[in-house]
Tab-separated table of C-alpha atoms and ligand atoms in Angstrom:
chain	number	residue	atom	x	y	z
A	382	UNK	CA	51.041	74.685	1.187
A	383	UNK	CA	51.496	77.152	3.641
A	384	UNK	CA	51.420	74.322	6.699
A	385	UNK	CA	53.759	71.560	6.850
A	386	UNK	CA	52.259	68.563	5.429
A	387	UNK	CA	52.073	64.868	6.909
A	388	UNK	CA	51.088	62.183	4.145
A	389	UNK	CA	50.220	58.506	3.795
A	390	UNK	CA	48.916	56.063	1.303
A	391	UNK	CA	46.654	53.154	2.303
A	392	UNK	CA	46.652	50.652	-0.020
A	393	UNK	CA	43.214	49.764	-1.503
A	394	UNK	CA	43.396	46.271	-2.383
A	395	UNK	CA	42.368	43.323	-0.176
A	396	UNK	CA	40.841	43.737	3.323
A	397	UNK	CA	42.421	45.320	5.773
A	398	UNK	CA	43.478	43.028	9.164
A	399	UNK	CA	43.270	44.291	12.942
A	400	UNK	CA	47.014	44.474	12.190
A	401	UNK	CA	46.457	47.316	9.968
A	402	UNK	CA	43.951	48.787	12.290
A	403	UNK	CA	45.784	48.886	15.168
A	404	UNK	CA	49.233	49.170	13.478
A	405	UNK	CA	48.310	51.974	10.941
A	406	UNK	CA	44.681	53.301	10.679
A	407	UNK	CA	44.252	54.319	14.568
A	408	UNK	CA	47.420	55.411	14.553
A	409	UNK	CA	47.112	57.673	11.486
A	410	UNK	CA	43.150	58.532	12.175
A	411	UNK	CA	44.668	59.758	16.050
A	412	UNK	CA	47.531	61.418	14.708
A	413	UNK	CA	45.087	63.590	12.244
A	414	UNK	CA	43.002	64.689	14.947
A	415	UNK	CA	45.790	65.768	16.894
A	416	UNK	CA	47.788	67.398	14.492
A	417	UNK	CA	44.942	69.139	11.940
A	418	UNK	CA	45.117	72.750	12.624
A	419	UNK	CA	48.742	73.007	13.055
A	420	UNK	CA	49.216	70.386	9.803
A	421	UNK	CA	47.863	69.737	6.645
A	422	UNK	CA	47.311	65.950	6.559
A	423	UNK	CA	47.093	64.211	3.398
A	424	UNK	CA	45.687	61.014	3.696
A	425	UNK	CA	45.130	59.485	0.363
A	426	UNK	CA	44.077	55.992	-1.508
A	427	UNK	CA	47.186	54.906	-3.979
A	428	UNK	CA	44.439	53.228	-6.261
A	429	UNK	CA	47.419	53.630	-9.332
A	430	UNK	CA	49.028	51.303	-6.764
A	431	UNK	CA	46.391	48.857	-6.741
A	432	UNK	CA	47.510	46.565	-9.668
A	433	UNK	CA	51.321	46.359	-9.452
A	434	UNK	CA	50.459	43.006	-9.199
A	435	UNK	CA	47.267	41.284	-10.657
A	436	UNK	CA	43.740	42.074	-9.222
A	437	UNK	CA	40.328	41.697	-10.333
A	438	UNK	CA	39.370	44.934	-11.838
A	439	UNK	CA	36.192	44.720	-11.286
A	440	UNK	CA	36.452	45.027	-7.412
A	441	UNK	CA	38.732	48.103	-7.440
A	442	UNK	CA	36.037	50.682	-7.341
A	443	UNK	CA	34.455	48.889	-4.929
A	444	UNK	CA	37.460	48.623	-2.337
A	445	UNK	CA	38.371	52.236	-3.159
A	446	UNK	CA	34.923	53.429	-1.390
A	447	UNK	CA	35.712	50.330	1.072
A	448	UNK	CA	38.911	51.786	2.260
A	449	UNK	CA	37.475	55.255	2.840
A	450	UNK	CA	34.748	54.042	4.550
A	451	UNK	CA	37.092	52.626	6.934
A	452	UNK	CA	39.431	55.631	7.599
A	453	UNK	CA	35.745	57.530	8.401
A	454	UNK	CA	34.635	54.618	10.876
A	455	UNK	CA	38.182	54.627	12.827
A	456	UNK	CA	37.565	58.502	13.182
A	457	UNK	CA	38.981	60.165	10.534
A	458	UNK	CA	36.957	63.821	9.961
A	459	UNK	CA	35.201	63.712	6.705
A	460	UNK	CA	34.928	67.943	6.701
A	461	UNK	CA	38.106	68.825	8.348
A	462	UNK	CA	40.057	71.997	6.043
A	463	UNK	CA	43.370	70.449	6.934
A	464	UNK	CA	42.615	66.896	6.075
A	465	UNK	CA	42.820	65.574	2.723
A	466	UNK	CA	41.355	62.570	1.835
A	467	UNK	CA	41.791	62.055	-1.891
A	468	UNK	CA	41.906	59.250	-4.386
A	469	UNK	CA	45.458	59.468	-6.103
A	470	UNK	CA	44.172	58.862	-9.500
A	471	UNK	CA	42.050	61.809	-9.704
A	472	UNK	CA	44.999	63.843	-9.142
A	473	UNK	CA	46.752	63.204	-12.766
A	474	UNK	CA	49.877	65.297	-11.633
A	475	UNK	CA	51.312	61.927	-9.666
A	476	UNK	CA	51.258	59.907	-12.827
A	477	UNK	CA	52.858	63.244	-14.842
A	478	UNK	CA	55.600	63.884	-11.937
A	479	UNK	CA	56.158	59.583	-12.013
A	480	UNK	CA	57.110	59.795	-15.869
A	481	UNK	CA	59.923	62.733	-15.146
A	482	UNK	CA	61.438	61.225	-12.148
A	483	UNK	CA	61.724	58.037	-13.927
A	484	UNK	CA	63.956	59.220	-16.347
A	485	UNK	CA	66.189	60.671	-13.402
A	486	UNK	CA	65.614	56.703	-11.705
A	487	UNK	CA	68.613	54.293	-12.594
A	488	UNK	CA	67.293	50.605	-13.327
A	489	UNK	CA	70.252	49.469	-10.795
A	490	UNK	CA	68.390	51.265	-8.023
A	491	UNK	CA	65.003	50.096	-8.500
A	492	UNK	CA	66.370	46.617	-8.876
A	493	UNK	CA	68.024	46.896	-5.296
A	494	UNK	CA	64.531	47.447	-3.480
A	495	UNK	CA	63.864	44.774	-0.907
A	496	UNK	CA	60.005	44.821	-1.415
A	497	UNK	CA	60.833	44.534	-5.392
A	498	UNK	CA	62.793	41.731	-4.649
A	499	UNK	CA	60.525	39.880	-2.445
A	500	UNK	CA	57.429	40.088	-4.496
A	501	UNK	CA	59.162	39.844	-8.045
A	502	UNK	CA	60.716	36.197	-6.522
A	503	UNK	CA	57.404	35.394	-5.811
A	504	UNK	CA	55.460	35.832	-8.704
A	505	UNK	CA	58.164	34.884	-11.322
A	506	UNK	CA	59.495	37.006	-13.805
A	507	UNK	CA	57.306	36.655	-16.620
A	508	UNK	CA	54.673	37.988	-14.476
A	509	UNK	CA	56.614	41.059	-12.655
A	510	UNK	CA	55.061	44.232	-14.309
A	511	UNK	CA	56.896	47.717	-15.103
A	512	UNK	CA	54.602	48.838	-12.702
A	513	UNK	CA	55.763	46.955	-9.939
A	514	UNK	CA	59.267	47.742	-10.665
A	515	UNK	CA	59.273	51.454	-11.020
A	516	UNK	CA	56.781	51.819	-7.934
A	517	UNK	CA	58.935	53.291	-5.180
A	518	UNK	CA	59.065	56.782	-8.022
A	519	UNK	CA	55.342	56.849	-7.957
A	520	UNK	CA	55.631	56.681	-4.556
A	521	UNK	CA	58.330	59.254	-3.912
A	522	UNK	CA	56.097	61.723	-6.785
A	523	UNK	CA	53.323	61.059	-4.252
A	524	UNK	CA	55.034	62.593	-1.241
A	525	UNK	CA	56.868	65.325	-3.511
A	526	UNK	CA	53.955	67.020	-4.892
A	527	UNK	CA	52.725	68.319	-1.701
A	528	UNK	CA	56.067	69.207	-0.227
A	529	UNK	CA	55.624	66.566	2.660
A	530	UNK	CA	58.333	66.684	5.418
A	531	UNK	CA	56.792	63.927	7.554
A	532	UNK	CA	55.508	60.156	5.802
A	533	UNK	CA	54.766	57.940	8.512
A	534	UNK	CA	55.340	54.189	7.251
A	535	UNK	CA	56.493	51.062	8.477
A	536	UNK	CA	59.356	49.208	8.003
A	537	UNK	CA	58.706	47.743	4.836
A	538	UNK	CA	58.279	51.325	3.237
A	539	UNK	CA	61.355	52.646	4.665
A	540	UNK	CA	63.394	52.201	1.588
A	541	UNK	CA	60.901	53.606	-0.502
A	542	UNK	CA	60.880	56.600	1.576
A	543	UNK	CA	64.946	56.748	1.499
A	544	UNK	CA	64.404	56.650	-2.168
A	545	UNK	CA	62.210	59.541	-2.314
A	546	UNK	CA	64.817	61.534	-0.298
A	547	UNK	CA	67.260	60.198	-2.763
A	548	UNK	CA	65.283	61.496	-5.980
A	549	UNK	CA	64.333	64.786	-4.113
A	550	UNK	CA	68.091	65.959	-3.429
A	551	UNK	CA	69.164	64.609	-6.948
A	552	UNK	CA	66.799	66.619	-8.696
A	553	UNK	CA	67.298	69.663	-6.361
A	554	UNK	CA	71.139	69.651	-6.798
A	555	UNK	CA	70.397	69.575	-10.923
A	556	UNK	CA	67.979	72.169	-10.990
A	557	UNK	CA	68.085	74.139	-8.053
A	558	UNK	CA	65.935	73.586	-4.786
A	559	UNK	CA	62.883	73.138	-6.390
A	560	UNK	CA	61.378	70.127	-4.323
A	561	UNK	CA	60.629	70.140	-0.503
A	562	UNK	CA	63.237	67.006	0.945
A	563	UNK	CA	60.980	64.661	3.188
A	564	UNK	CA	62.909	64.520	6.666
A	565	UNK	CA	65.188	61.727	7.130
A	566	UNK	CA	64.046	58.569	9.087
A	567	UNK	CA	65.726	58.961	12.311
A	568	UNK	CA	63.592	62.278	12.412
A	569	UNK	CA	60.456	60.740	11.416
A	570	UNK	CA	60.202	58.393	13.910
A	571	UNK	CA	61.086	61.579	16.681
A	572	UNK	CA	58.066	62.896	15.389
A	573	UNK	CA	55.643	60.360	15.528
A	574	UNK	CA	56.503	58.470	18.448
A	575	UNK	CA	57.257	55.157	19.215
A	576	UNK	CA	54.332	52.707	18.487
A	577	UNK	CA	54.237	53.088	14.717
A	578	UNK	CA	54.701	50.078	12.930
A	579	UNK	CA	53.589	47.706	15.942
A	580	UNK	CA	53.000	44.618	14.218
A	581	UNK	CA	50.228	42.447	15.477
A	582	UNK	CA	51.281	38.075	14.372
A	583	UNK	CA	49.319	35.699	12.686
A	584	UNK	CA	47.218	33.834	15.103
A	585	UNK	CA	48.256	30.078	13.585
A	586	UNK	CA	51.916	31.121	13.149
A	587	UNK	CA	53.080	33.959	15.494
A	588	UNK	CA	56.477	34.148	14.559
A	589	UNK	CA	55.402	35.927	11.356
A	590	UNK	CA	53.180	39.148	11.201
A	591	UNK	CA	49.362	39.295	10.601
A	592	UNK	CA	48.858	40.013	6.713
A	593	UNK	CA	46.170	40.357	4.791
A	594	UNK	CA	47.938	38.766	1.563
A	595	UNK	CA	48.247	35.572	3.583
A	596	UNK	CA	45.821	33.404	1.654
A	597	UNK	CA	44.564	30.839	4.002
A	598	UNK	CA	43.187	33.521	6.444
A	599	UNK	CA	43.192	31.132	9.753
A	600	UNK	CA	45.785	33.183	11.753
A	601	UNK	CA	44.494	36.558	10.278
A	602	UNK	CA	41.301	38.667	11.795
A	603	UNK	CA	39.642	40.679	8.696
A	604	UNK	CA	37.802	43.563	10.321
A	605	UNK	CA	35.132	42.553	8.152
A	606	UNK	CA	35.136	39.116	9.574
A	607	UNK	CA	32.002	37.727	11.341
A	608	UNK	CA	32.937	38.248	15.188
A	609	UNK	CA	31.829	34.639	16.371
A	610	UNK	CA	33.951	33.287	13.332
A	611	UNK	CA	37.052	36.015	14.296
A	612	UNK	CA	36.534	34.633	18.198
A	613	UNK	CA	37.035	30.952	16.710
A	614	UNK	CA	40.626	32.037	15.153
A	615	UNK	CA	41.466	33.663	18.654
A	616	UNK	CA	40.366	29.949	20.741
A	617	UNK	CA	42.411	28.032	17.855
A	618	UNK	CA	45.218	30.313	17.921
A	619	UNK	CA	49.267	28.405	18.581
A	620	UNK	CA	50.364	28.984	21.946
A	621	UNK	CA	52.913	26.930	23.569
A	622	UNK	CA	53.470	24.143	26.297
A	623	UNK	CA	54.721	26.217	29.325
A	624	UNK	CA	51.072	26.771	31.089
A	625	UNK	CA	52.315	29.847	32.412
A	626	UNK	CA	51.245	33.186	30.656
A	627	UNK	CA	53.584	35.986	30.238
A	628	UNK	CA	54.906	38.262	27.876
A	629	UNK	CA	58.169	37.239	25.837
A	630	UNK	CA	57.890	37.445	22.254
A	631	UNK	CA	60.819	35.159	21.796
A	632	UNK	CA	60.257	32.136	23.997
A	633	UNK	CA	56.155	32.481	23.772
A	634	UNK	CA	55.116	33.974	20.597
A	635	UNK	CA	51.342	33.154	20.783
A	636	UNK	CA	50.968	33.808	24.053
A	637	UNK	CA	52.807	37.624	24.021
A	638	UNK	CA	50.916	38.350	20.649
A	639	UNK	CA	47.484	37.785	22.178
A	640	UNK	CA	48.538	39.646	24.957
A	641	UNK	CA	49.677	42.791	22.720
A	642	UNK	CA	46.054	42.290	21.441
A	643	UNK	CA	44.317	42.914	24.287
A	644	UNK	CA	46.197	45.787	25.091
A	645	UNK	CA	45.238	47.486	22.007
A	646	UNK	CA	42.066	46.768	21.682
A	647	UNK	CA	41.355	47.691	25.750
A	648	UNK	CA	44.037	51.015	25.058
A	649	UNK	CA	45.730	49.860	28.039
A	650	UNK	CA	49.844	49.599	28.090
A	651	UNK	CA	50.954	46.400	27.415
A	652	UNK	CA	52.542	46.254	31.038
A	653	UNK	CA	49.193	46.398	32.485
A	654	UNK	CA	47.683	43.887	30.972
A	655	UNK	CA	50.487	41.762	31.267
A	656	UNK	CA	50.563	42.049	35.090
A	657	UNK	CA	47.062	41.054	35.538
A	658	UNK	CA	47.361	37.907	33.758
A	659	UNK	CA	51.020	37.066	34.405
A	660	UNK	CA	51.670	33.658	35.579
A	661	UNK	CA	48.191	32.298	35.051
A	662	UNK	CA	48.190	28.700	33.830
A	663	UNK	CA	44.878	28.245	32.164
A	664	UNK	CA	45.296	29.497	28.153
A	665	UNK	CA	41.589	28.560	27.158
A	666	UNK	CA	40.616	30.962	30.188
A	667	UNK	CA	42.635	33.394	28.728
A	668	UNK	CA	41.990	32.972	25.223
A	669	UNK	CA	38.399	33.351	25.668
A	670	UNK	CA	39.034	36.957	27.322
A	671	UNK	CA	40.544	37.643	24.142
A	672	UNK	CA	38.098	36.302	21.879
A	673	UNK	CA	35.129	37.823	23.462
A	674	UNK	CA	37.121	41.327	23.045
A	675	UNK	CA	37.985	40.672	19.791
A	676	UNK	CA	34.416	39.787	19.154
A	677	UNK	CA	33.122	42.637	20.792
A	678	UNK	CA	35.475	45.271	19.068
A	679	UNK	CA	34.613	44.076	15.709
A	680	UNK	CA	30.780	44.159	16.381
A	681	UNK	CA	31.022	47.908	17.494
A	682	UNK	CA	33.550	48.709	14.579
A	683	UNK	CA	30.930	47.230	12.225
A	684	UNK	CA	27.956	49.424	13.269
A	685	UNK	CA	30.615	52.129	13.007
A	686	UNK	CA	31.152	50.881	9.278
A	687	UNK	CA	27.713	50.472	8.714
A	688	UNK	CA	26.811	54.561	9.343
A	689	UNK	CA	28.962	55.887	7.684
A	690	UNK	CA	27.498	57.695	4.797
A	691	UNK	CA	28.872	57.144	0.918
A	692	UNK	CA	28.007	60.698	0.428
A	693	UNK	CA	29.838	62.463	3.061
A	694	UNK	CA	32.816	60.260	1.457
A	695	UNK	CA	32.450	61.531	-2.075
A	696	UNK	CA	32.145	64.961	-0.705
A	697	UNK	CA	35.484	64.809	1.054
A	698	UNK	CA	36.538	63.163	-1.965
A	699	UNK	CA	35.603	66.424	-3.925
A	700	UNK	CA	36.263	68.923	-1.997
A	701	UNK	CA	39.885	67.052	-1.296
A	702	UNK	CA	40.951	66.737	-4.365
A	703	UNK	CA	40.143	69.828	-5.810
A	704	UNK	CA	42.798	71.478	-2.949
A	705	UNK	CA	45.148	68.434	-3.923
A	706	UNK	CA	45.507	68.938	-7.706
A	707	UNK	CA	45.935	72.736	-7.083
A	708	UNK	CA	48.756	72.270	-4.670
A	709	UNK	CA	50.292	68.770	-7.039
A	710	UNK	CA	50.158	70.858	-10.119
A	711	UNK	CA	52.362	74.251	-8.814
A	712	UNK	CA	54.906	71.613	-7.987
A	713	UNK	CA	54.568	69.875	-11.586
A	714	UNK	CA	54.499	72.959	-13.033
A	715	UNK	CA	57.991	74.139	-11.032
A	716	UNK	CA	59.394	70.325	-12.323
A	717	UNK	CA	58.165	70.846	-15.435
A	718	UNK	CA	59.648	74.360	-16.093
A	719	UNK	CA	63.487	72.950	-14.593
A	720	UNK	CA	63.340	70.165	-17.285
A	721	UNK	CA	62.467	72.714	-19.965
A	722	UNK	CA	59.002	71.139	-20.670
A	723	UNK	CA	57.630	74.540	-19.567
A	724	UNK	CA	58.731	77.988	-20.556
A	725	UNK	CA	60.572	79.376	-17.531
A	726	UNK	CA	58.132	82.140	-16.783
B	504	LIG	N1	53.423	51.994	-0.590
B	504	LIG	C1	53.080	51.922	0.876
B	504	LIG	C2	52.196	50.727	1.054
B	504	LIG	O1	52.314	49.779	0.517
B	504	LIG	C3	51.724	52.798	0.060
B	504	LIG	C4	51.802	54.214	-0.396
B	504	LIG	C5	51.732	54.298	-1.891
B	504	LIG	C6	52.381	54.812	0.670
B	504	LIG	N2	52.414	55.658	-1.854
B	504	LIG	C7	52.359	56.615	-0.569
B	504	LIG	C8	52.904	55.490	1.852
B	504	LIG	C9	53.228	57.648	-0.413
B	504	LIG	C10	53.494	56.839	2.023
B	504	LIG	C11	53.412	58.322	0.707
B	504	LIG	O2	52.101	50.660	2.235
């Protein structure tokens, strides 16, 4: 690990939305392209995280491949030495370090995790798995094994990143500095710049974020949606009765969301896009423009997706997993020595 490490994981379950594309996938891929050379970029598929809540296990393999294809279609280079694309479960050190860290983690600490509280409240106690409960520990292991300094995560993962810092500091205090502590959140934001964590809203209910786990799917555009179906979803997006286009997320969340989507699709600053349509009264005409843009984007993206070679992905996995195992095992060994599981050389 000679270069500083930037690391992030993108979950394999569920289909990704254009919100995930513009909020996570695209910024990650752009960042990887810009920073490779100077940094090592770990992009991994957290397959062990995929069934903390119940899934259809027959679909997991397909989803892992699909996720990797999405990265590639979004422009992630598959053959750059500094860019690692790997499957978490192919690096067994993740599971092993998790167990060790589990034993230094408080039950109360995990119980306070907001994502855990939200999810467990939804599914009911008897279906809450221990995996869901200690999932932040696995996430900490994901980060600490590679000594990652920079971990771009959305708002909902910040508390987990804070935990990764806490547990690494705790281990370091107890056993001499053996782990690299990820940078504090303010520094991360500085490093990645604004734009990170940008949220596209649900088309049907623009007060909430567009989420892949929303079952109705009416207000959600998936990257695999049929382009004309997706255009229809835009045409029936919820707006308001002001009959004047403005960017004002509080008063006009629907129209503001459409302006935001258009800006992202065109790669233009939001201000410019707003200026072009400001004050216009026909929401129908404006929706048509956004709908066409969405359909065009999906058509182009899906063509790229169809062109991705599975062989190239498997080759990237295998190359990356070899490097990842080597680096992760070094860290694991240091921790094993510290806790007395291995002789101290
Ligand atoms: N928990 C993250 C999510 O739900 C995914 C993830 C797993 C991750 N391990 C990670 C992100 C390590 C950053 C670093 O989106």
